[in-house]
PDB file of C-alpha atoms in Angstrom:
ATOM      1  CA  LEU A   1     -83.789  72.330 -37.374  1.00 70.00           C
ATOM      2  CA  PRO A   2     -80.744  70.019 -37.615  1.00 70.00           C
ATOM      3  CA  LEU A   3     -79.200  71.517 -34.487  1.00 72.00           C
ATOM      4  CA  VAL A   4     -82.386  71.209 -32.464  1.00 74.00           C
ATOM      5  CA  GLY A   5     -83.006  67.726 -33.842  1.00 73.00           C
ATOM      6  CA  ASP A   6     -79.565  66.550 -32.780  1.00 71.00           C
ATOM      7  CA  TYR A   7     -79.756  68.198 -29.373  1.00 71.00           C
ATOM      8  CA  LEU A   8     -83.224  66.822 -28.567  1.00 75.00           C
ATOM      9  CA  ALA A   9     -82.674  63.333 -29.966  1.00 71.00           C
ATOM     10  CA  GLY A  10     -82.499  61.858 -26.473  1.00 72.00           C
ATOM     11  CA  ALA A  11     -85.306  63.912 -24.918  1.00 75.00           C
ATOM     12  CA  ARG A  12     -87.633  61.925 -22.661  1.00 81.00           C
ATOM     13  CA  LYS A  13     -90.635  64.040 -23.710  1.00 83.00           C
ATOM     14  CA  PRO A  14     -89.945  64.917 -27.365  1.00 77.00           C
ATOM     15  CA  VAL A  15     -93.193  66.826 -27.999  1.00 81.00           C
ATOM     16  CA  LYS A  16     -92.755  69.049 -24.963  1.00 84.00           C
ATOM     17  CA  ALA A  17     -89.068  69.572 -25.721  1.00 82.00           C
ATOM     18  CA  ALA A  18     -89.832  70.503 -29.330  1.00 80.00           C
ATOM     19  CA  LEU A  19     -92.510  73.015 -28.291  1.00 86.00           C
ATOM     20  CA  ILE A  20     -90.218  74.645 -25.728  1.00 84.00           C
ATOM     21  CA  SER A  21     -87.392  74.836 -28.276  1.00 80.00           C
ATOM     22  CA  ALA A  22     -89.686  76.396 -30.874  1.00 82.00           C
ATOM     23  CA  LEU A  23     -90.938  78.968 -28.356  1.00 87.00           C
ATOM     24  CA  ALA A  24     -87.411  79.813 -27.188  1.00 81.00           C
ATOM     25  CA  TYR A  25     -86.111  80.198 -30.740  1.00 79.00           C
ATOM     26  CA  THR A  26     -89.106  82.364 -31.653  1.00 83.00           C
ATOM     27  CA  LEU A  27     -88.654  84.712 -28.704  1.00 84.00           C
ATOM     28  CA  GLY A  28     -84.903  84.890 -29.264  1.00 77.00           C
ATOM     29  CA  SER A  29     -85.349  85.661 -32.960  1.00 77.00           C
ATOM     30  CA  ILE A  30     -87.922  88.376 -32.216  1.00 83.00           C
ATOM     31  CA  TRP A  31     -85.511  89.952 -29.747  1.00 78.00           C
ATOM     32  CA  MET A  32     -82.658  89.840 -32.269  1.00 76.00           C
ATOM     33  CA  TYR A  33     -84.782  91.398 -35.003  1.00 79.00           C
ATOM     34  CA  ALA A  34     -86.044  94.088 -32.605  1.00 81.00           C
ATOM     35  CA  LEU A  35     -82.490  95.001 -31.604  1.00 76.00           C
ATOM     36  CA  GLY A  36     -81.409  95.111 -35.242  1.00 76.00           C
ATOM     37  CA  LEU A  37     -84.347  97.328 -36.197  1.00 80.00           C
ATOM     38  CA  GLY A  38     -83.768  99.618 -33.236  1.00 76.00           C
ATOM     39  CA  SER A  39     -80.078  99.900 -34.069  1.00 73.00           C
ATOM     40  CA  LEU A  40     -80.904 100.751 -37.674  1.00 75.00           C
ATOM     41  CA  ILE A  41     -83.396 103.434 -36.624  1.00 78.00           C
ATOM     42  CA  VAL A  42     -81.036 105.017 -34.085  1.00 74.00           C
ATOM     43  CA  THR A  43     -77.776 104.870 -36.028  1.00 72.00           C
ATOM     44  CA  GLY A  44     -79.104 104.941 -39.588  1.00 73.00           C
ATOM     45  CA  SER A  45     -76.638 102.206 -40.484  1.00 68.00           C
ATOM     46  CA  SER A  46     -77.068  98.480 -41.015  1.00 65.00           C
ATOM     47  CA  ASN A  47     -73.526  97.899 -39.755  1.00 65.00           C
ATOM     48  CA  PRO A  48     -73.795  96.353 -36.257  1.00 62.00           C
ATOM     49  CA  VAL A  49     -70.501  97.980 -35.263  1.00 61.00           C
ATOM     50  CA  ALA A  50     -72.200 101.375 -35.435  1.00 61.00           C
ATOM     51  CA  ALA A  51     -74.523 100.319 -32.611  1.00 61.00           C
ATOM     52  CA  LEU A  52     -71.590 100.057 -30.209  1.00 61.00           C
ATOM     53  CA  GLY A  53     -70.920 103.772 -30.439  1.00 60.00           C
ATOM     54  CA  ALA A  54     -74.567 104.809 -30.103  1.00 59.00           C
ATOM     55  CA  GLY A  55     -75.322 103.594 -26.595  1.00 64.00           C
ATOM     56  CA  TRP A  56     -76.236 100.072 -27.685  1.00 65.00           C
ATOM     57  CA  ALA A  57     -73.123  98.410 -26.323  1.00 66.00           C
ATOM     58  CA  LEU A  58     -74.906  96.511 -23.539  1.00 71.00           C
ATOM     59  CA  PRO A  59     -77.667  95.006 -25.747  1.00 68.00           C
ATOM     60  CA  ALA A  60     -75.050  94.134 -28.381  1.00 68.00           C
ATOM     61  CA  LEU A  61     -72.916  92.447 -25.728  1.00 71.00           C
ATOM     62  CA  GLY A  62     -75.969  90.467 -24.594  1.00 70.00           C
ATOM     63  CA  VAL A  63     -76.593  89.323 -28.152  1.00 70.00           C
ATOM     64  CA  VAL A  64     -72.990  88.223 -28.585  1.00 70.00           C
ATOM     65  CA  LEU A  65     -72.939  86.438 -25.215  1.00 71.00           C
ATOM     66  CA  LEU A  66     -76.222  84.579 -25.667  1.00 69.00           C
ATOM     67  CA  SER A  67     -75.587  83.678 -29.297  1.00 68.00           C
ATOM     68  CA  THR A  68     -72.111  82.407 -28.474  1.00 67.00           C
ATOM     69  CA  VAL A  69     -73.165  80.337 -25.459  1.00 65.00           C
ATOM     70  CA  THR A  70     -76.288  78.825 -27.015  1.00 65.00           C
ATOM     71  CA  THR A  71     -75.505  78.567 -30.718  1.00 68.00           C
ATOM     72  CA  ALA A  72     -71.872  77.533 -30.316  1.00 70.00           C
ATOM     73  CA  PHE A  73     -72.803  74.870 -27.774  1.00 72.00           C
ATOM     74  CA  LEU A  74     -75.475  73.454 -30.085  1.00 72.00           C
ATOM     75  CA  ASP A  75     -73.073  73.575 -33.025  1.00 75.00           C
ATOM     76  CA  ALA A  76     -70.425  71.676 -31.112  1.00 77.00           C
ATOM     77  CA  THR A  77     -72.971  69.109 -29.978  1.00 77.00           C
ATOM     78  CA  SER A  78     -74.330  68.610 -33.484  1.00 77.00           C
ATOM     79  CA  GLY A  79     -70.856  68.462 -35.006  1.00 78.00           C
ATOM     80  CA  GLY A  80     -69.809  65.893 -32.436  1.00 79.00           C
ATOM     81  CA  ILE A  81     -72.813  63.726 -33.322  1.00 79.00           C
ATOM     82  CA  TYR A  82     -71.886  63.863 -37.016  1.00 76.00           C
ATOM     83  CA  LEU A  83     -68.284  62.936 -36.252  1.00 79.00           C
ATOM     84  CA  VAL A  84     -69.354  60.001 -34.080  1.00 80.00           C
ATOM     85  CA  THR A  85     -71.708  58.863 -36.842  1.00 77.00           C
ATOM     86  CA  ALA A  86     -68.806  58.832 -39.301  1.00 79.00           C
ATOM     87  CA  LEU A  87     -66.234  57.594 -36.754  1.00 80.00           C
ATOM     88  CA  PRO A  88     -68.024  55.523 -34.076  1.00 79.00           C
ATOM     89  CA  ARG A  89     -64.802  54.778 -32.197  1.00 82.00           C
ATOM     90  CA  LEU A  90     -64.133  58.457 -31.630  1.00 81.00           C
ATOM     91  CA  GLY A  91     -66.601  58.870 -28.784  1.00 79.00           C
ATOM     92  CA  GLU A  92     -69.242  61.556 -28.266  1.00 76.00           C
ATOM     93  CA  ARG A  93     -67.322  63.848 -25.900  1.00 82.00           C
ATOM     94  CA  PRO A  94     -64.074  63.919 -27.959  1.00 83.00           C
ATOM     95  CA  GLY A  95     -66.201  64.504 -31.052  1.00 81.00           C
ATOM     96  CA  ARG A  96     -67.786  67.578 -29.472  1.00 79.00           C
ATOM     97  CA  ILE A  97     -64.405  68.913 -28.374  1.00 84.00           C
ATOM     98  CA  ILE A  98     -62.923  68.439 -31.856  1.00 86.00           C
ATOM     99  CA  ALA A  99     -65.963  70.075 -33.490  1.00 81.00           C
ATOM    100  CA  GLY A 100     -65.774  73.015 -31.073  1.00 81.00           C
ATOM    101  CA  LEU A 101     -62.050  73.553 -31.655  1.00 85.00           C
ATOM    102  CA  ALA A 102     -62.505  73.298 -35.414  1.00 83.00           C
ATOM    103  CA  GLY A 103     -65.283  75.895 -35.241  1.00 78.00           C
ATOM    104  CA  CYS A 104     -63.084  78.257 -33.226  1.00 79.00           C
ATOM    105  CA  LEU A 105     -60.234  77.948 -35.706  1.00 82.00           C
ATOM    106  CA  LEU A 106     -62.532  78.551 -38.673  1.00 78.00           C
ATOM    107  CA  ALA A 107     -64.078  81.576 -36.956  1.00 75.00           C
ATOM    108  CA  LEU A 108     -60.647  83.061 -36.290  1.00 78.00           C
ATOM    109  CA  ALA A 109     -59.403  82.406 -39.821  1.00 78.00           C
ATOM    110  CA  SER A 110     -62.508  83.371 -41.788  1.00 73.00           C
ATOM    111  CA  PRO A 111     -63.502  87.009 -42.468  1.00 73.00           C
ATOM    112  CA  VAL A 112     -66.779  87.986 -40.794  1.00 64.00           C
ATOM    113  CA  GLU A 113     -68.190  89.712 -43.887  1.00 63.00           C
ATOM    114  CA  GLU A 114     -68.176  86.451 -45.842  1.00 67.00           C
ATOM    115  CA  TYR A 115     -70.418  84.537 -43.421  1.00 71.00           C
ATOM    116  CA  GLU A 116     -73.610  85.591 -45.170  1.00 72.00           C
ATOM    117  CA  GLY A 117     -72.950  83.485 -48.247  1.00 76.00           C
ATOM    118  CA  PHE A 118     -72.174  80.452 -46.110  1.00 77.00           C
ATOM    119  CA  LEU A 119     -75.354  80.909 -44.069  1.00 77.00           C
ATOM    120  CA  LEU A 120     -77.421  81.178 -47.243  1.00 82.00           C
ATOM    121  CA  LEU A 121     -75.777  77.984 -48.498  1.00 84.00           C
ATOM    122  CA  ILE A 122     -76.700  76.197 -45.267  1.00 83.00           C
ATOM    123  CA  GLY A 123     -80.278  77.385 -45.657  1.00 84.00           C
ATOM    124  CA  ALA A 124     -80.378  76.155 -49.241  1.00 87.00           C
ATOM    125  CA  VAL A 125     -79.218  72.708 -48.099  1.00 87.00           C
ATOM    126  CA  PHE A 126     -81.355  72.183 -45.014  1.00 86.00           C
ATOM    127  CA  ALA A 127     -84.616  74.008 -45.827  1.00 87.00           C
ATOM    128  CA  PRO A 128     -85.623  71.739 -48.752  1.00 89.00           C
ATOM    129  CA  LEU A 129     -84.123  68.721 -46.974  1.00 89.00           C
ATOM    130  CA  TYR A 130     -86.451  69.097 -44.014  1.00 87.00           C
ATOM    131  CA  ALA A 131     -89.352  69.888 -46.319  1.00 89.00           C
ATOM    132  CA  VAL A 132     -88.788  66.502 -47.957  1.00 89.00           C
ATOM    133  CA  LEU A 133     -88.487  64.794 -44.556  1.00 86.00           C
ATOM    134  CA  PHE A 134     -91.738  66.337 -43.323  1.00 85.00           C
ATOM    135  CA  ALA A 135     -93.548  65.463 -46.545  1.00 84.00           C
ATOM    136  CA  ASP A 136     -92.176  61.911 -46.488  1.00 82.00           C
ATOM    137  CA  ARG A 137     -93.428  61.452 -42.943  1.00 80.00           C
ATOM    138  CA  ALA A 138     -96.831  62.752 -43.987  1.00 76.00           C
ATOM    139  CA  VAL A 139     -96.821  60.353 -46.938  1.00 71.00           C
ATOM    140  CA  SER A 140     -95.948  57.288 -44.855  1.00 70.00           C
ATOM    141  CA  ARG A 141     -97.655  58.015 -41.536  1.00 67.00           C
ATOM    142  CA  CYS A 142    -100.670  60.169 -42.317  1.00 60.00           C
ATOM    143  CA  VAL A 143    -101.699  59.058 -45.795  1.00 56.00           C
ATOM    144  CA  GLY A 144    -100.413  55.495 -45.581  1.00 61.00           C
ATOM    145  CA  MET A 145     -98.480  55.453 -48.864  1.00 64.00           C
ATOM    146  CA  ARG A 146     -95.547  53.113 -48.350  1.00 68.00           C
ATOM    147  CA  LEU A 147     -92.655  53.710 -50.738  1.00 66.00           C
ATOM    148  CA  SER A 148     -89.221  52.114 -50.579  1.00 66.00           C
ATOM    149  CA  GLY A 149     -86.028  51.824 -52.592  1.00 72.00           C
ATOM    150  CA  LEU A 150     -85.643  53.980 -55.678  1.00 72.00           C
ATOM    151  CA  ALA A 151     -89.350  54.775 -55.679  1.00 71.00           C
ATOM    152  CA  ARG A 152     -88.699  56.711 -52.483  1.00 73.00           C
ATOM    153  CA  SER A 153     -85.118  57.937 -52.779  1.00 78.00           C
ATOM    154  CA  LEU A 154     -85.228  59.304 -56.345  1.00 83.00           C
ATOM    155  CA  PRO A 155     -88.244  61.613 -55.833  1.00 83.00           C
ATOM    156  CA  ALA A 156     -86.771  62.703 -52.501  1.00 85.00           C
ATOM    157  CA  PHE A 157     -83.405  63.590 -54.035  1.00 89.00           C
ATOM    158  CA  ALA A 158     -85.001  65.298 -57.034  1.00 88.00           C
ATOM    159  CA  SER A 159     -87.236  67.366 -54.738  1.00 89.00           C
ATOM    160  CA  TRP A 160     -84.295  68.358 -52.558  1.00 91.00           C
ATOM    161  CA  ALA A 161     -82.162  69.315 -55.578  1.00 92.00           C
ATOM    162  CA  LEU A 162     -84.989  71.423 -57.003  1.00 91.00           C
ATOM    163  CA  GLY A 163     -85.459  73.139 -53.651  1.00 90.00           C
ATOM    164  CA  PHE A 164     -81.729  73.799 -53.361  1.00 91.00           C
ATOM    165  CA  ILE A 165     -81.677  75.475 -56.772  1.00 90.00           C
ATOM    166  CA  PHE A 166     -84.730  77.646 -56.081  1.00 87.00           C
ATOM    167  CA  HIS A 167     -83.426  78.642 -52.651  1.00 87.00           C
ATOM    168  CA  GLN A 168     -80.095  79.690 -54.118  1.00 86.00           C
ATOM    169  CA  LEU A 169     -81.772  81.643 -56.902  1.00 85.00           C
ATOM    170  CA  GLY A 170     -84.108  83.350 -54.445  1.00 81.00           C
ATOM    171  CA  SER A 171     -81.372  84.257 -51.985  1.00 78.00           C
ATOM    172  CA  ARG A 172     -79.288  85.762 -54.789  1.00 73.00           C
ATOM    173  CA  GLY A 173     -82.218  87.796 -56.093  1.00 68.00           C
ATOM    174  CA  THR A 174     -82.417  85.936 -59.403  1.00 66.00           C
ATOM    175  CA  ILE A 175     -86.056  85.113 -58.703  1.00 66.00           C
ATOM    176  CA  SER A 176     -88.320  87.129 -56.435  1.00 65.00           C
ATOM    177  CA  PHE A 177     -91.331  86.365 -54.287  1.00 60.00           C
ATOM    178  CA  PRO A 178     -94.203  88.684 -53.275  1.00 59.00           C
ATOM    179  CA  LEU A 179     -93.497  90.897 -50.297  1.00 53.00           C
ATOM    180  CA  TYR A 180     -96.004  89.102 -48.083  1.00 52.00           C
ATOM    181  CA  PHE A 181     -93.868  85.934 -48.181  1.00 61.00           C
ATOM    182  CA  PRO A 182     -91.743  85.620 -45.011  1.00 64.00           C
ATOM    183  CA  GLY A 183     -88.319  85.303 -46.602  1.00 73.00           C
ATOM    184  CA  ILE A 184     -87.192  82.572 -48.977  1.00 80.00           C
ATOM    185  CA  SER A 185     -86.990  79.432 -46.826  1.00 82.00           C
ATOM    186  CA  LEU A 186     -90.674  78.992 -45.942  1.00 83.00           C
ATOM    187  CA  PRO A 187     -91.999  79.402 -49.521  1.00 85.00           C
ATOM    188  CA  VAL A 188     -89.390  76.961 -50.811  1.00 87.00           C
ATOM    189  CA  MET A 189     -90.166  74.450 -48.060  1.00 88.00           C
ATOM    190  CA  ALA A 190     -93.914  74.641 -48.725  1.00 88.00           C
ATOM    191  CA  ALA A 191     -93.462  74.273 -52.492  1.00 89.00           C
ATOM    192  CA  ILE A 192     -91.006  71.379 -52.215  1.00 91.00           C
ATOM    193  CA  ALA A 193     -93.137  69.545 -49.647  1.00 90.00           C
ATOM    194  CA  LEU A 194     -96.150  69.835 -51.954  1.00 89.00           C
ATOM    195  CA  PHE A 195     -94.059  68.774 -54.955  1.00 89.00           C
ATOM    196  CA  TYR A 196     -92.687  65.695 -53.200  1.00 87.00           C
ATOM    197  CA  PHE A 197     -96.094  64.762 -51.834  1.00 84.00           C
ATOM    198  CA  THR A 198     -97.589  64.984 -55.332  1.00 85.00           C
ATOM    199  CA  ILE A 199     -94.808  62.945 -56.953  1.00 82.00           C
ATOM    200  CA  ALA A 200     -94.999  60.314 -54.193  1.00 81.00           C
ATOM    201  CA  ALA A 201     -98.766  60.036 -54.648  1.00 79.00           C
ATOM    202  CA  LEU A 202     -98.386  59.558 -58.416  1.00 79.00           C
ATOM    203  CA  ILE A 203     -95.692  56.897 -57.949  1.00 77.00           C
ATOM    204  CA  HIS A 204     -97.771  55.121 -55.321  1.00 72.00           C
ATOM    205  CA  ARG A 205    -100.781  55.065 -57.641  1.00 75.00           C
ATOM    206  CA  PHE A 206     -98.677  53.782 -60.544  1.00 75.00           C
ATOM    207  CA  LEU A 207     -97.118  51.009 -58.461  1.00 72.00           C
ATOM    208  CA  LYS A 208    -100.487  50.043 -57.063  1.00 70.00           C
ATOM    209  CA  ARG A 209    -101.973  49.744 -60.554  1.00 70.00           C
ATOM    210  CA  SER A 210     -99.011  47.762 -61.884  1.00 68.00           C
ATOM    211  CA  THR A 211     -99.173  45.390 -58.933  1.00 64.00           C
ATOM    212  CA  SER A 212    -102.887  44.810 -59.324  1.00 59.00           C
ATOM    213  CA  VAL A 213    -102.465  44.070 -63.032  1.00 53.00           C
TER     214      VAL A 213
END
């Protein structure tokens, strides 16, 4: 979500661009999962290295090539935008180059087997964050509840913090969800969006009553 949001910020047709991005990510994810499942069935091992010695070298190379070209490019673009936001004088192109070089150095220095924890941490940060953003947009645009200042920021931060905690607990296996739930991110996002929407509605009603009195 943050990568796509940064990359499509200047799109001339945002709705069309968002739909195409969602479709492309969906098809790419299905292909990745299918390759992983096929590799597991053929080799009997969840280690992707085992697929290289079982006749799956070409599909594995395609995965590495596509993921490197697409994901790394989006990462560098998004990182450059963040750097320019913090340092406006830096410039967008130098920011992307610096972000790309920093990512290469971190990838070379960091052990591959420790990426999972970092990815779960990223999910715990951004999944509830975007749930709050979506719910806040629904509150302001669809329902018409206008909140500002602490009445808006405190419930948003509390909702995000609660979602971060639950996502971390779920990803570590401390709490479990029924098997029909698709992973941990979507249940957490749905629960946090509903929680924020409810809290915002209660605050809006309280402020409305206090103003009328």
